[in-house]
Amino acid sequence: LHAVLQRHGGLFRRATWEVIMKGVLFPVLDHARADEAPLPSADYPAQPPPAPSSNLVAASWVLSTAPLALSMCLQLVQRFQTRLQHMLPEILDLLESLICQDVESLARVGLKALGTLLMNVEPTVHRSTWDVVCDKLLRCVARCMTLDFEESGAVRWDDHVPLELCASIAGKGADAASGGGRSNDDDDDDDDDDD
């Protein structure tokens, strides 16, 4: 399926891509939520969970099929970005649903895919696309962030962050990724002046 889509995807219309994504690839990922295999989890969020055994990987939809299906979706989005750009909100909703749930292994798979997707979005996409991306990111963070710190108090989430600020931050990230910021060579030149 992946080879056929990669080879012939440029011939598909928007409606065909919607059927492929919503009717074939997204449902594959829905099965990951029903995975009943005992998945490893970390003691602390910053730590990776223990490495699963090869038997567990083979038995778990989350550890075997979900990463492959997500990888295929992301490769298709990257290759056919102009044809699939209209589906970006739905793809982000799918990733949010994988990240913002209780199964840690699935959340980590979704978070890794989100990072890959954002690093591969063309920096030249329309501003409205970045607005959608920033809005979805804020929603995801708001759903997953701990706000109640018991005796220390609670943090109030303000969802009125101007999208202009988000788009500005996203643009700076794209500049840095493309080498638009100061390079390390500039730092070396400063060191030469001190001699």
PDB file of C-alpha atoms in Angstrom:
ATOM      1  CA  LEU A   1       0.000   0.000   0.000  1.00  0.00           C
ATOM      2  CA  HIS A   2       2.751   2.437   0.959  1.00  0.00           C
ATOM      3  CA  ALA A   3       4.673   1.894  -2.288  1.00  0.00           C
ATOM      4  CA  VAL A   4       1.513   2.333  -4.384  1.00  0.00           C
ATOM      5  CA  LEU A   5       0.578   5.551  -2.580  1.00  0.00           C
ATOM      6  CA  GLN A   6       4.106   6.938  -2.849  1.00  0.00           C
ATOM      7  CA  ARG A   7       4.315   6.102  -6.541  1.00  0.00           C
ATOM      8  CA  HIS A   8       0.830   7.152  -7.672  1.00  0.00           C
ATOM      9  CA  GLY A   9      -0.333   9.615  -4.996  1.00  0.00           C
ATOM     10  CA  GLY A  10       0.374  12.591  -7.217  1.00  0.00           C
ATOM     11  CA  LEU A  11      -2.480  11.457  -9.472  1.00  0.00           C
ATOM     12  CA  PHE A  12      -5.093  11.402  -6.688  1.00  0.00           C
ATOM     13  CA  ARG A  13      -7.613  14.161  -6.140  1.00  0.00           C
ATOM     14  CA  ARG A  14      -8.423  15.623  -2.728  1.00  0.00           C
ATOM     15  CA  ALA A  15     -11.505  13.415  -2.349  1.00  0.00           C
ATOM     16  CA  THR A  16      -9.448  10.286  -3.029  1.00  0.00           C
ATOM     17  CA  TRP A  17      -6.868  11.311  -0.419  1.00  0.00           C
ATOM     18  CA  GLU A  18      -9.644  11.880   2.123  1.00  0.00           C
ATOM     19  CA  VAL A  19     -10.954   8.350   1.533  1.00  0.00           C
ATOM     20  CA  ILE A  20      -7.443   6.891   1.851  1.00  0.00           C
ATOM     21  CA  MET A  21      -6.584   8.810   5.012  1.00  0.00           C
ATOM     22  CA  LYS A  22      -9.956   8.699   6.813  1.00  0.00           C
ATOM     23  CA  GLY A  23     -11.106   5.316   5.522  1.00  0.00           C
ATOM     24  CA  VAL A  24      -7.863   3.312   5.580  1.00  0.00           C
ATOM     25  CA  LEU A  25      -4.958   4.842   7.507  1.00  0.00           C
ATOM     26  CA  PHE A  26      -6.750   6.606  10.384  1.00  0.00           C
ATOM     27  CA  PRO A  27      -8.797   3.496  11.308  1.00  0.00           C
ATOM     28  CA  VAL A  28      -5.560   1.477  11.560  1.00  0.00           C
ATOM     29  CA  LEU A  29      -4.509   3.860  14.312  1.00  0.00           C
ATOM     30  CA  ASP A  30      -7.893   3.594  16.045  1.00  0.00           C
ATOM     31  CA  HIS A  31      -7.110  -0.072  16.721  1.00  0.00           C
ATOM     32  CA  ALA A  32      -4.101   1.009  18.762  1.00  0.00           C
ATOM     33  CA  ARG A  33      -6.441   2.457  21.405  1.00  0.00           C
ATOM     34  CA  ALA A  34      -7.928  -0.996  21.961  1.00  0.00           C
ATOM     35  CA  ASP A  35      -4.525  -2.652  22.482  1.00  0.00           C
ATOM     36  CA  GLU A  36      -4.744  -4.861  25.569  1.00  0.00           C
ATOM     37  CA  ALA A  37      -1.074  -5.887  25.673  1.00  0.00           C
ATOM     38  CA  PRO A  38       0.633  -4.946  28.962  1.00  0.00           C
ATOM     39  CA  LEU A  39       2.672  -1.958  27.795  1.00  0.00           C
ATOM     40  CA  PRO A  40       5.715  -0.643  29.683  1.00  0.00           C
ATOM     41  CA  SER A  41       5.510   2.734  31.369  1.00  0.00           C
ATOM     42  CA  ALA A  42       8.095   5.049  32.906  1.00  0.00           C
ATOM     43  CA  ASP A  43       8.311   5.962  36.578  1.00  0.00           C
ATOM     44  CA  TYR A  44       8.658   9.639  35.651  1.00  0.00           C
ATOM     45  CA  PRO A  45       7.498  11.465  32.504  1.00  0.00           C
ATOM     46  CA  ALA A  46      11.011  12.602  31.575  1.00  0.00           C
ATOM     47  CA  GLN A  47      12.322   9.029  31.575  1.00  0.00           C
ATOM     48  CA  PRO A  48      11.756   6.616  28.721  1.00  0.00           C
ATOM     49  CA  PRO A  49       9.866   3.459  29.651  1.00  0.00           C
ATOM     50  CA  PRO A  50      11.815   0.205  29.929  1.00  0.00           C
ATOM     51  CA  ALA A  51      12.585  -1.408  26.578  1.00  0.00           C
ATOM     52  CA  PRO A  52       9.853  -3.908  25.674  1.00  0.00           C
ATOM     53  CA  SER A  53      10.695  -7.506  24.862  1.00  0.00           C
ATOM     54  CA  SER A  54      10.504  -8.643  21.243  1.00  0.00           C
ATOM     55  CA  ASN A  55       7.509 -10.828  22.176  1.00  0.00           C
ATOM     56  CA  LEU A  56       5.672  -7.810  23.577  1.00  0.00           C
ATOM     57  CA  VAL A  57       6.442  -5.728  20.481  1.00  0.00           C
ATOM     58  CA  ALA A  58       5.068  -8.505  18.274  1.00  0.00           C
ATOM     59  CA  ALA A  59       1.916  -8.804  20.415  1.00  0.00           C
ATOM     60  CA  SER A  60       1.241  -5.075  20.784  1.00  0.00           C
ATOM     61  CA  TRP A  61      -0.554  -3.032  18.159  1.00  0.00           C
ATOM     62  CA  VAL A  62       0.772   0.163  19.802  1.00  0.00           C
ATOM     63  CA  LEU A  63       4.408  -0.930  19.595  1.00  0.00           C
ATOM     64  CA  SER A  64       4.333  -2.617  16.179  1.00  0.00           C
ATOM     65  CA  THR A  65       1.640  -1.334  13.824  1.00  0.00           C
ATOM     66  CA  ALA A  66       0.879   2.171  15.130  1.00  0.00           C
ATOM     67  CA  PRO A  67       4.409   3.569  14.580  1.00  0.00           C
ATOM     68  CA  LEU A  68       4.514   2.117  11.055  1.00  0.00           C
ATOM     69  CA  ALA A  69       1.080   3.485  10.147  1.00  0.00           C
ATOM     70  CA  LEU A  70       1.944   6.918  11.544  1.00  0.00           C
ATOM     71  CA  SER A  71       5.260   6.908   9.722  1.00  0.00           C
ATOM     72  CA  MET A  72       3.472   6.089   6.473  1.00  0.00           C
ATOM     73  CA  CYS A  73       0.962   8.913   7.031  1.00  0.00           C
ATOM     74  CA  LEU A  74       3.747  11.403   7.742  1.00  0.00           C
ATOM     75  CA  GLN A  75       5.785  10.348   4.714  1.00  0.00           C
ATOM     76  CA  LEU A  76       2.724  10.789   2.517  1.00  0.00           C
ATOM     77  CA  VAL A  77       1.955  14.196   4.040  1.00  0.00           C
ATOM     78  CA  GLN A  78       5.533  15.301   3.447  1.00  0.00           C
ATOM     79  CA  ARG A  79       5.652  14.035  -0.125  1.00  0.00           C
ATOM     80  CA  PHE A  80       2.218  15.336  -1.143  1.00  0.00           C
ATOM     81  CA  GLN A  81       2.049  18.372   1.125  1.00  0.00           C
ATOM     82  CA  THR A  82       0.216  20.588  -1.341  1.00  0.00           C
ATOM     83  CA  ARG A  83      -2.434  17.919  -1.975  1.00  0.00           C
ATOM     84  CA  LEU A  84      -2.843  17.022   1.706  1.00  0.00           C
ATOM     85  CA  GLN A  85      -2.518  20.452   3.308  1.00  0.00           C
ATOM     86  CA  HIS A  86      -6.312  20.709   3.628  1.00  0.00           C
ATOM     87  CA  MET A  87      -6.222  17.603   5.868  1.00  0.00           C
ATOM     88  CA  LEU A  88      -3.651  19.018   8.295  1.00  0.00           C
ATOM     89  CA  PRO A  89      -6.286  19.894  10.962  1.00  0.00           C
ATOM     90  CA  GLU A  90      -7.623  16.321  10.895  1.00  0.00           C
ATOM     91  CA  ILE A  91      -4.123  14.858  11.031  1.00  0.00           C
ATOM     92  CA  LEU A  92      -3.322  17.091  14.008  1.00  0.00           C
ATOM     93  CA  ASP A  93      -6.608  16.032  15.668  1.00  0.00           C
ATOM     94  CA  LEU A  94      -5.596  12.399  15.204  1.00  0.00           C
ATOM     95  CA  LEU A  95      -2.185  13.044  16.765  1.00  0.00           C
ATOM     96  CA  GLU A  96      -3.778  14.960  19.637  1.00  0.00           C
ATOM     97  CA  SER A  97      -6.108  12.025  20.304  1.00  0.00           C
ATOM     98  CA  LEU A  98      -3.107   9.687  20.465  1.00  0.00           C
ATOM     99  CA  ILE A  99      -1.120  12.014  22.737  1.00  0.00           C
ATOM    100  CA  CYS A 100      -3.927  13.063  25.106  1.00  0.00           C
ATOM    101  CA  GLN A 101      -5.009   9.714  26.500  1.00  0.00           C
ATOM    102  CA  ASP A 102      -3.846   7.383  29.288  1.00  0.00           C
ATOM    103  CA  VAL A 103      -1.669   4.825  27.455  1.00  0.00           C
ATOM    104  CA  GLU A 104       1.869   6.177  27.803  1.00  0.00           C
ATOM    105  CA  SER A 105       3.405   4.139  24.977  1.00  0.00           C
ATOM    106  CA  LEU A 106       0.755   5.349  22.524  1.00  0.00           C
ATOM    107  CA  ALA A 107       1.147   8.943  23.734  1.00  0.00           C
ATOM    108  CA  ARG A 108       4.907   8.732  23.126  1.00  0.00           C
ATOM    109  CA  VAL A 109       4.317   7.354  19.601  1.00  0.00           C
ATOM    110  CA  GLY A 110       1.899  10.224  18.893  1.00  0.00           C
ATOM    111  CA  LEU A 111       4.247  12.846  20.343  1.00  0.00           C
ATOM    112  CA  LYS A 112       7.169  11.594  18.263  1.00  0.00           C
ATOM    113  CA  ALA A 113       4.981  11.701  15.140  1.00  0.00           C
ATOM    114  CA  LEU A 114       3.843  15.242  15.982  1.00  0.00           C
ATOM    115  CA  GLY A 115       7.461  16.385  16.255  1.00  0.00           C
ATOM    116  CA  THR A 116       8.297  14.756  12.922  1.00  0.00           C
ATOM    117  CA  LEU A 117       5.273  16.350  11.250  1.00  0.00           C
ATOM    118  CA  LEU A 118       6.090  19.838  12.535  1.00  0.00           C
ATOM    119  CA  MET A 119       9.739  19.601  11.534  1.00  0.00           C
ATOM    120  CA  ASN A 120       8.723  18.692   7.984  1.00  0.00           C
ATOM    121  CA  VAL A 121       6.013  21.289   7.361  1.00  0.00           C
ATOM    122  CA  GLU A 122       7.250  23.592   4.638  1.00  0.00           C
ATOM    123  CA  PRO A 123       8.158  26.964   6.187  1.00  0.00           C
ATOM    124  CA  THR A 124       6.546  28.651   3.183  1.00  0.00           C
ATOM    125  CA  VAL A 125       3.028  27.357   3.897  1.00  0.00           C
ATOM    126  CA  HIS A 126       0.316  29.945   4.244  1.00  0.00           C
ATOM    127  CA  ARG A 127       0.013  31.796   7.546  1.00  0.00           C
ATOM    128  CA  SER A 128      -3.460  30.323   8.120  1.00  0.00           C
ATOM    129  CA  THR A 129      -1.855  26.861   8.159  1.00  0.00           C
ATOM    130  CA  TRP A 130       0.557  27.960  10.887  1.00  0.00           C
ATOM    131  CA  ASP A 131      -2.403  29.426  12.797  1.00  0.00           C
ATOM    132  CA  VAL A 132      -4.120  26.022  12.676  1.00  0.00           C
ATOM    133  CA  VAL A 133      -0.916  24.279  13.789  1.00  0.00           C
ATOM    134  CA  CYS A 134      -0.424  26.692  16.704  1.00  0.00           C
ATOM    135  CA  ASP A 135      -4.067  26.398  17.778  1.00  0.00           C
ATOM    136  CA  LYS A 136      -3.870  22.588  17.783  1.00  0.00           C
ATOM    137  CA  LEU A 137      -0.579  22.654  19.720  1.00  0.00           C
ATOM    138  CA  LEU A 138      -2.050  24.954  22.366  1.00  0.00           C
ATOM    139  CA  ARG A 139      -5.077  22.670  22.723  1.00  0.00           C
ATOM    140  CA  CYS A 140      -2.848  19.619  23.079  1.00  0.00           C
ATOM    141  CA  VAL A 141      -0.674  21.295  25.701  1.00  0.00           C
ATOM    142  CA  ALA A 142      -3.725  22.522  27.597  1.00  0.00           C
ATOM    143  CA  ARG A 143      -5.199  19.012  27.698  1.00  0.00           C
ATOM    144  CA  CYS A 144      -1.980  17.327  28.845  1.00  0.00           C
ATOM    145  CA  MET A 145      -0.345  19.873  31.122  1.00  0.00           C
ATOM    146  CA  THR A 146      -0.558  19.478  34.876  1.00  0.00           C
ATOM    147  CA  LEU A 147      -2.201  22.560  36.310  1.00  0.00           C
ATOM    148  CA  ASP A 148      -2.897  21.523  39.906  1.00  0.00           C
ATOM    149  CA  PHE A 149       0.198  21.371  42.099  1.00  0.00           C
ATOM    150  CA  GLU A 150      -1.752  20.636  45.307  1.00  0.00           C
ATOM    151  CA  GLU A 151      -0.282  22.606  48.242  1.00  0.00           C
ATOM    152  CA  SER A 152       1.839  24.759  45.928  1.00  0.00           C
ATOM    153  CA  GLY A 153      -1.230  26.008  44.113  1.00  0.00           C
ATOM    154  CA  ALA A 154      -2.742  25.773  40.684  1.00  0.00           C
ATOM    155  CA  VAL A 155      -1.815  27.371  37.394  1.00  0.00           C
ATOM    156  CA  ARG A 156      -4.556  29.078  35.430  1.00  0.00           C
ATOM    157  CA  TRP A 157      -4.443  28.290  31.721  1.00  0.00           C
ATOM    158  CA  ASP A 158      -5.156  31.277  29.517  1.00  0.00           C
ATOM    159  CA  ASP A 159      -6.186  30.141  26.056  1.00  0.00           C
ATOM    160  CA  HIS A 160      -6.250  33.684  24.719  1.00  0.00           C
ATOM    161  CA  VAL A 161      -2.661  33.689  23.510  1.00  0.00           C
ATOM    162  CA  PRO A 162      -2.714  35.696  20.284  1.00  0.00           C
ATOM    163  CA  LEU A 163      -2.246  33.461  17.267  1.00  0.00           C
ATOM    164  CA  GLU A 164       0.075  36.135  15.858  1.00  0.00           C
ATOM    165  CA  LEU A 165       2.492  35.350  18.692  1.00  0.00           C
ATOM    166  CA  CYS A 166       2.256  31.615  17.985  1.00  0.00           C
ATOM    167  CA  ALA A 167       2.832  32.139  14.276  1.00  0.00           C
ATOM    168  CA  SER A 168       5.769  34.415  15.050  1.00  0.00           C
ATOM    169  CA  ILE A 169       7.324  31.759  17.281  1.00  0.00           C
ATOM    170  CA  ALA A 170       6.691  29.069  14.651  1.00  0.00           C
ATOM    171  CA  GLY A 171       8.322  31.290  12.020  1.00  0.00           C
ATOM    172  CA  LYS A 172      11.408  31.788  14.186  1.00  0.00           C
ATOM    173  CA  GLY A 173      11.653  28.035  14.665  1.00  0.00           C
ATOM    174  CA  ALA A 174      11.503  27.557  10.901  1.00  0.00           C
ATOM    175  CA  ASP A 175      14.217  30.219  10.425  1.00  0.00           C
ATOM    176  CA  ALA A 176      16.484  28.464  12.903  1.00  0.00           C
ATOM    177  CA  ALA A 177      15.879  25.081  11.266  1.00  0.00           C
ATOM    178  CA  SER A 178      16.751  26.508   7.842  1.00  0.00           C
ATOM    179  CA  GLY A 179      19.872  28.261   9.110  1.00  0.00           C
ATOM    180  CA  GLY A 180      18.269  31.707   9.241  1.00  0.00           C
ATOM    181  CA  GLY A 181      19.725  32.570  12.642  1.00  0.00           C
ATOM    182  CA  ARG A 182      23.272  33.210  13.747  1.00  0.00           C
ATOM    183  CA  SER A 183      25.618  30.405  12.906  1.00  0.00           C
ATOM    184  CA  ASN A 184      28.300  28.945  15.126  1.00  0.00           C
ATOM    185  CA  ASP A 185      30.840  30.456  12.727  1.00  0.00           C
ATOM    186  CA  ASP A 186      29.706  33.893  13.918  1.00  0.00           C
ATOM    187  CA  ASP A 187      30.614  32.876  17.465  1.00  0.00           C
ATOM    188  CA  ASP A 188      34.067  31.782  16.308  1.00  0.00           C
ATOM    189  CA  ASP A 189      34.627  35.198  14.722  1.00  0.00           C
ATOM    190  CA  ASP A 190      33.819  36.857  18.040  1.00  0.00           C
ATOM    191  CA  ASP A 191      36.446  34.718  19.760  1.00  0.00           C
ATOM    192  CA  ASP A 192      39.060  35.818  17.213  1.00  0.00           C
ATOM    193  CA  ASP A 193      38.419  39.457  18.093  1.00  0.00           C
ATOM    194  CA  ASP A 194      39.367  38.787  21.716  1.00  0.00           C
ATOM    195  CA  ASP A 195      42.882  37.605  20.792  1.00  0.00           C
TER     196      ASP A 195
END
